[in-house]
Amino acid sequence: MTPPRTFTIRTFGCQMNEHDSERVAGLLVADGLVPAAEDAEADVVVFNTCTIRENADLKLYSALGHLKALKARRPDVQIVVGGCLAQKDRGAIVERAGWVDVVVGTHNWAATPALLARARTLGPQVAVRDFPDPEANRELAPALHAVREVPWAAWMTIQTGCDNSCAYCIVPAVRGREISRPLDDLLIEARDLVSRGVTEITVLGQNVNSYGRDITGRRPLFARLLRELGDVEGLERIRFTSPHPKDLRPETIAAMAQTPAVCPQLHLPLQSGSNRVLSAMRRGYRVERYLERLSAARAAIDDLAVTTDLIVGFPGESDAEFDETLAVVAEAQFDAAYTFIFSPREGTRAAELAGAVAPEVIHERFTRLTEVLDRSALRHHSAREGRHEEVLVEGVSKRRDTAWSGRTRQGKLVHFARPGEEVVPGSLVTVAITHGAPYYLVGDVVAVLRGPRHRQRIALRVS
Ligand code: SF4
């Protein structure tokens, strides 16, 4: 009997891409392929690309360059390039790397198995759509197709695309307008995930709190989604990313506060503390509105942890405007933040803007911003010392292999000594916090609340 063909998937970029890769893996497994440990052993090598991170394209083409020799040695190997950079560059990828077999966009990953078959006889296939094929979307949705990286926690895409037009962002150009998945489909998928032992679901979207606006034509359904997911028996933790501050409505805050399974964690990207810069970024809100939404959330939701995104060095950002950002960040007292140095993306409005900030100035601002952020992070984490935290165990800590780690309901990383064999990935334990550092907590397991609920899974290599 001929052994099944094998595949590997390399994922660049965000959680949306990581989850898309899980679904592409599900499609290939459904088509009879099995995961391989290394590209060198694989019959199909898939690249799920990003176009946001700087040098994303350079990284892809250097990786493709390494595969040219493999393809020369094993002509049957097939190479697939998909995702955001494929959506943007399309046929140019085959022109530049003629050994690529399939180029597929963000909207039609579902066509991958058919395109692989066609490429074997007809040569390279470039299939990029400018809008999702409704059938493809529905076909990709059911959870059973996704080969998930982690069996106790799952991502669930609730929406693709984005209707906003932030000046620095290429996402609307490569992922299109917002398309929300039907609420019933999401509840079916959530129940199915829980029946497989998943206890934590993170719902994904570029702008989750506008979920359902395209379905109702008016009012988002996000608050309703949170409440209905909260009624799914056995679902202990619900997280979401990424919301947009201008769409953080009172009913969403109320749903978070009144739905026990929704974790007290809110990622609210601020980007800048200057109203002139926010307007140039086309973010659609002012600092005052942002802070008002933030304090409304903190007032309503107990023990809420708030994280954010910040861009340093947006074109034209003056010293005074950066100082405004520092002041707002100090006032907001974030638990943590993802900080980015502005990098112009071809095809965005911001790439055309004058007033580039000098690298040494950006560096100096970045250092000052990190100091302010670390101070508030340390303040938040020191305040957890002496508390008991419920922790979902992930396994051996990535920081130090003598320790294990997991996440609190606030999403905070906790390192602890494994008390015994009964504690395994997916277990739920109580940890007494002994130390708070800026980026993590340390503690001792004082109780095992329950063991894992999941069953075995297929190992998937996501690099
Ligand atoms: S909200 Fe803005 S930054 Fe986020 S994906 Fe949409 S356009 Fe990009």
XYZ file of C-alpha atoms and ligand atoms in Angstrom:
471
model
C 0.000 0.000 0.000
C 1.412 3.437 -0.941
C 2.093 5.456 2.225
C -0.056 8.601 2.575
C 1.448 11.862 1.339
C 2.773 14.077 4.083
C 2.725 17.822 4.749
C 4.175 20.591 6.873
C 2.782 24.089 7.466
C 4.879 27.182 8.224
C 2.862 30.021 9.686
C 3.895 33.661 9.757
C 1.995 36.416 11.559
C -1.041 36.578 13.824
C -3.412 34.200 15.626
C -5.838 34.437 12.680
C -3.112 32.922 10.510
C -2.249 30.283 13.108
C -5.872 29.246 13.218
C -6.185 29.314 9.426
C -3.193 26.927 9.393
C -5.031 24.572 11.762
C -7.947 24.593 9.322
C -5.730 24.080 6.287
C -4.181 21.119 8.128
C -7.713 19.800 8.676
C -8.408 20.068 4.946
C -5.197 18.208 4.016
C -5.847 15.497 6.606
C -9.395 15.159 5.249
C -7.759 14.727 1.818
C -5.710 11.790 3.109
C -2.417 13.480 3.944
C -0.630 13.186 7.295
C 1.605 15.682 9.094
C 5.370 15.305 8.585
C 7.973 16.235 11.164
C 10.268 18.163 8.827
C 9.963 19.977 5.470
C 12.720 17.701 4.154
C 10.401 14.700 4.643
C 7.216 16.391 3.446
C 5.488 15.912 0.082
C 3.638 19.210 0.504
C 5.113 22.285 2.202
C 2.621 25.047 2.948
C 3.532 28.651 3.796
C 0.806 30.683 5.462
C 2.111 34.202 4.984
C 1.773 37.584 6.698
C 2.175 41.003 5.146
C 2.090 43.133 8.294
C 5.357 42.364 9.959
C 8.383 44.130 8.520
C 10.393 42.083 5.992
C 7.546 39.557 5.869
C 8.147 39.140 2.146
C 11.947 38.825 2.558
C 11.400 36.058 5.103
C 9.113 34.189 2.701
C 11.414 34.420 -0.308
C 14.460 33.350 1.702
C 12.479 30.332 2.990
C 11.379 29.527 -0.560
C 15.008 29.848 -1.654
C 15.976 27.100 0.782
C 13.318 24.812 -0.700
C 14.595 25.197 -4.269
C 17.313 22.569 -3.631
C 14.797 20.199 -2.023
C 12.512 20.528 -5.026
C 15.463 19.828 -7.371
C 16.261 16.634 -5.402
C 12.568 15.603 -5.060
C 10.564 17.058 -8.015
C 7.340 15.546 -6.602
C 7.429 17.884 -3.619
C 4.719 20.522 -3.910
C 4.988 24.035 -2.424
C 1.949 26.118 -1.488
C 2.076 29.823 -0.655
C -1.114 31.209 0.886
C -2.372 33.883 3.243
C -2.017 37.666 3.264
C 1.181 38.086 1.232
C -0.172 35.648 -1.389
C -3.377 37.707 -1.478
C -1.291 40.841 -2.133
C 1.437 39.513 -4.444
C -0.535 36.784 -6.332
C 1.202 35.626 -9.577
C 4.313 37.671 -8.767
C 5.242 34.919 -6.315
C 5.493 32.306 -9.101
C 7.375 34.766 -11.308
C 9.910 35.248 -8.519
C 9.981 31.605 -7.327
C 9.049 29.415 -10.264
C 9.280 26.252 -8.116
C 6.102 27.249 -6.213
C 3.133 25.041 -7.264
C 0.126 26.776 -5.719
C -0.591 30.378 -4.707
C -3.846 30.697 -2.798
C -5.419 33.799 -1.216
C -6.891 34.429 2.216
C -10.415 33.747 0.970
C -10.032 30.391 -0.732
C -7.762 28.141 1.264
C -10.546 25.577 0.843
C -9.455 25.127 -2.785
C -5.960 23.953 -1.763
C -6.423 20.163 -2.192
C -8.002 20.630 -5.644
C -5.298 23.114 -6.691
C -2.554 20.693 -5.592
C -4.098 17.968 -7.749
C -4.447 20.334 -10.719
C -0.874 21.627 -10.366
C 0.483 18.103 -10.764
C -0.680 17.982 -14.389
C -1.222 21.611 -15.373
C 1.749 23.314 -13.619
C 1.649 26.187 -11.125
C -1.839 27.291 -10.016
C -2.514 30.851 -8.857
C -6.006 31.110 -7.325
C -6.648 34.335 -5.419
C -10.172 35.653 -4.879
C -11.057 39.240 -3.979
C -13.979 38.140 -1.856
C -14.836 34.967 0.031
C -16.681 32.168 -1.774
C -19.665 31.647 0.555
C -19.435 27.904 0.082
C -15.707 27.879 0.874
C -16.308 29.830 4.054
C -19.020 27.450 5.226
C -16.919 24.445 4.166
C -13.961 25.620 6.236
C -16.040 26.411 9.315
C -16.898 23.089 10.991
C -14.479 22.482 13.884
C -13.843 18.909 12.878
C -11.792 20.044 9.948
C -9.268 21.912 12.088
C -6.232 20.028 13.377
C -5.657 22.058 16.499
C -2.292 22.799 18.007
C -3.620 22.536 21.566
C -6.390 20.076 22.574
C -7.645 21.866 25.684
C -7.951 25.393 24.224
C -9.173 26.451 20.789
C -9.374 29.446 18.530
C -12.650 30.082 16.774
C -12.809 32.567 13.910
C -16.095 34.479 14.109
C -15.443 37.022 11.367
C -13.057 37.609 8.480
C -12.009 40.958 7.059
C -12.294 44.492 8.438
C -14.461 47.498 7.503
C -12.102 49.986 9.147
C -9.364 51.758 7.214
C -6.534 52.474 9.648
C -3.898 54.316 7.654
C -1.025 51.938 8.530
C -2.916 48.679 8.041
C -2.966 46.388 5.007
C -5.535 43.957 6.456
C -8.633 45.362 4.714
C -6.778 45.131 1.390
C -5.819 41.472 1.873
C -8.722 40.137 3.956
C -11.571 42.262 2.505
C -14.685 43.544 4.219
C -16.119 42.063 7.417
C -17.934 38.790 6.928
C -19.426 37.339 10.116
C -20.080 33.616 10.424
C -23.658 32.669 11.337
C -24.248 32.646 15.105
C -25.708 29.111 14.965
C -22.559 27.802 13.232
C -20.429 29.265 16.020
C -22.551 27.682 18.760
C -22.443 24.312 16.949
C -18.659 24.599 16.670
C -18.313 25.633 20.332
C -20.411 22.683 21.543
C -18.432 20.338 19.322
C -15.147 21.686 20.706
C -16.339 21.242 24.294
C -17.463 17.677 23.493
C -13.844 17.037 22.438
C -12.502 18.286 25.755
C -11.833 21.952 24.980
C -12.461 24.122 28.061
C -11.202 27.471 26.716
C -12.190 29.191 23.463
C -10.649 32.398 22.088
C -12.851 33.974 19.458
C -10.902 35.622 16.668
C -11.606 38.482 14.319
C -9.920 41.635 13.088
C -12.630 43.655 14.812
C -14.604 41.188 16.947
C -16.879 43.702 18.652
C -18.489 44.580 15.347
C -19.323 40.892 14.874
C -22.734 40.416 13.247
C -23.102 43.990 12.012
C -23.032 42.663 8.424
C -25.688 40.083 9.371
C -28.128 42.495 11.035
C -27.142 45.423 8.844
C -27.116 47.549 11.998
C -26.476 46.345 15.502
C -23.513 44.010 16.236
C -24.293 40.635 17.777
C -21.088 40.395 19.788
C -22.685 40.847 23.212
C -25.270 38.190 22.348
C -22.540 35.855 21.106
C -20.628 36.189 24.408
C -23.783 35.452 26.418
C -24.759 32.451 24.261
C -21.246 31.029 24.357
C -21.433 31.509 28.113
C -24.396 29.097 28.149
C -22.389 26.310 26.485
C -22.135 23.611 29.176
C -18.499 22.799 30.032
C -17.001 25.910 28.417
C -15.061 27.394 31.348
C -13.155 30.229 29.683
C -14.031 32.594 26.823
C -11.481 35.107 25.495
C -11.581 37.333 22.409
C -9.219 39.306 20.161
C -9.112 41.876 18.706
C -11.779 44.464 19.589
C -11.761 48.051 18.304
C -12.153 50.811 20.931
C -14.732 52.715 18.880
C -17.000 49.650 18.816
C -16.708 48.765 22.525
C -20.399 49.177 23.348
C -22.022 49.217 26.823
C -23.859 45.952 26.065
C -20.537 44.237 25.352
C -19.122 45.428 28.666
C -22.317 44.248 30.417
C -22.122 40.849 28.698
C -18.492 40.485 29.840
C -19.446 41.425 33.415
C -22.524 39.179 33.570
C -21.214 36.041 31.790
C -19.058 34.048 34.270
C -17.195 32.117 31.547
C -15.961 35.333 29.909
C -12.463 35.926 31.300
C -11.724 39.323 32.932
C -9.281 40.271 30.179
C -9.624 43.000 27.578
C -7.159 43.756 24.786
C -7.953 47.325 23.687
C -5.485 48.691 21.073
C -4.855 52.400 21.750
C -2.002 52.874 19.225
C -1.337 56.521 20.186
C -2.210 58.966 22.980
C -2.321 61.973 20.653
C -5.634 62.935 19.056
C -3.875 64.437 16.023
C -1.931 61.200 15.476
C -5.062 59.067 16.054
C -6.845 61.122 13.422
C -3.902 60.726 10.994
C -4.031 56.986 11.707
C -7.795 57.071 10.891
C -8.511 55.173 14.107
C -11.983 56.671 14.505
C -11.815 57.609 18.191
C -10.275 60.269 20.429
C -8.247 59.655 23.588
C -11.098 60.907 25.783
C -13.486 58.335 24.326
C -10.898 55.590 24.728
C -10.307 56.399 28.410
C -14.042 56.707 29.026
C -14.615 53.229 27.527
C -11.695 51.874 29.547
C -12.971 53.173 32.865
C -16.510 51.964 32.048
C -15.099 48.456 31.508
C -13.024 48.574 34.693
C -16.017 49.800 36.691
C -18.258 46.993 35.447
C -15.892 44.000 35.305
C -14.200 42.745 38.490
C -10.449 42.265 38.411
C -10.204 43.225 34.737
C -6.747 42.982 33.119
C -6.259 45.386 30.205
C -3.614 45.120 27.516
C -3.060 47.261 24.446
C -1.135 47.891 21.200
C 1.014 50.992 20.686
C 2.795 52.283 17.591
C 5.907 54.450 18.031
C 7.163 56.743 15.252
C 4.038 57.172 13.123
C 4.910 59.718 10.392
C 4.776 63.254 11.736
C 4.639 62.210 15.397
C 6.216 65.126 17.292
C 7.972 65.049 20.684
C 4.948 66.708 22.266
C 2.571 64.182 20.702
C 4.721 61.323 21.951
C 4.661 62.850 25.426
C 0.859 62.782 25.169
C 1.106 59.044 24.491
C 3.311 58.565 27.560
C 0.834 60.512 29.693
C -2.172 58.483 28.488
C -0.289 55.207 28.949
C 0.682 56.229 32.492
C -2.957 57.134 33.209
C -4.352 53.931 31.688
C -2.058 51.718 33.769
C -2.044 48.772 31.359
C -1.249 45.245 32.536
C 0.873 44.752 29.402
C 1.265 46.094 25.881
C 2.461 45.060 22.432
C 4.613 47.880 21.151
C 5.500 48.325 17.498
C 7.842 50.610 15.639
C 5.971 52.107 12.695
C 6.973 50.443 9.403
C 5.452 51.653 6.124
C 3.496 48.915 4.329
C 3.233 49.221 0.591
C -0.400 49.783 -0.382
C -1.352 51.662 2.836
C -2.115 55.393 3.155
C 0.543 55.789 5.846
C 3.227 54.597 3.424
C 2.625 57.791 1.431
C 2.801 60.122 4.446
C 5.700 62.548 4.877
C 7.407 63.254 8.190
C 9.295 60.001 8.828
C 10.646 59.977 12.397
C 14.413 59.421 12.688
C 15.413 55.912 13.881
C 17.420 57.239 16.853
C 14.409 59.310 17.978
C 12.143 56.247 17.647
C 14.624 54.211 19.655
C 14.757 56.775 22.443
C 10.914 56.994 22.538
C 10.605 53.219 22.545
C 12.873 52.983 25.597
C 10.889 55.619 27.514
C 7.578 53.944 26.613
C 8.820 50.516 27.722
C 9.854 51.982 31.091
C 6.357 53.394 31.700
C 4.722 50.125 30.619
C 7.031 47.967 32.737
C 6.276 50.089 35.798
C 2.511 49.578 35.532
C 2.938 45.899 34.615
C 5.115 45.342 37.675
C 2.616 47.212 39.852
C -0.211 44.967 38.626
C 1.825 41.782 39.050
C 3.227 42.639 42.491
C -0.368 43.205 43.610
C -1.102 39.509 42.770
C 1.467 38.262 45.325
C -0.277 36.330 48.095
C -3.364 35.698 45.952
C -4.658 32.296 44.801
C -5.099 32.119 41.027
C -6.990 29.560 38.944
C -4.491 28.382 36.301
C -5.100 26.342 33.130
C -1.926 24.271 32.758
C -0.067 24.490 29.425
C 2.968 22.307 30.151
C 6.739 22.737 30.458
C 7.563 26.427 30.660
C 9.112 27.923 27.517
C 11.306 30.122 29.751
C 12.851 27.451 31.955
C 12.438 23.714 31.458
C 12.607 23.036 35.193
C 9.255 24.760 35.616
C 5.783 24.367 34.214
C 3.447 27.182 33.216
C -0.152 28.071 32.547
C -2.523 31.024 32.312
C -4.786 32.689 34.858
C -8.300 33.833 33.946
C -6.804 37.291 33.329
C -4.501 35.651 30.750
C -1.383 36.129 32.875
C 1.507 33.680 32.493
C 2.343 31.776 35.695
C 5.423 29.610 36.284
C 5.302 26.919 38.950
C 6.959 23.656 39.960
C 5.009 20.630 38.751
C 3.697 19.013 41.956
C 3.294 15.533 40.487
C 2.228 13.330 37.560
C -1.443 14.132 38.180
C -0.882 17.651 36.804
C -0.756 17.517 33.005
C -1.451 19.974 30.151
C -5.139 20.875 30.269
C -5.396 20.400 34.046
C -6.951 23.194 36.130
C -5.064 24.035 39.343
C -4.947 26.694 42.057
C -1.605 28.478 42.363
C -0.576 30.620 45.348
C 1.339 33.558 43.829
C 4.696 34.165 45.529
C 6.294 36.614 43.093
C 5.177 39.128 40.463
C 7.599 40.115 37.690
C 6.779 42.586 34.857
C 5.940 39.862 32.328
C 4.942 36.837 34.437
C 3.971 35.501 37.856
C 5.558 32.734 39.941
C 3.807 30.525 42.480
C 3.135 27.136 44.064
C 0.331 24.731 43.182
C -1.876 24.411 46.276
C -4.796 22.454 44.742
C -5.667 20.400 41.647
C -9.206 21.422 40.656
C -9.594 18.903 37.805
C -7.678 16.892 35.225
C -7.774 17.501 31.457
C -11.004 16.869 29.544
C -9.501 16.333 26.093
C -8.772 13.187 24.137
C -5.654 12.424 22.065
C -4.894 14.467 18.891
C -2.793 14.399 15.701
C 0.596 16.144 16.261
C 0.837 19.223 13.982
C 4.154 21.015 13.318
C 3.520 24.809 13.254
C 6.787 26.753 13.074
S -9.138 47.736 12.823
Fe -7.583 48.891 11.735
S -5.662 47.931 12.410
Fe -7.292 46.491 12.886
S -7.419 45.137 11.117
Fe -8.908 46.782 10.811
S -7.837 48.317 9.581
Fe -6.297 46.955 10.487
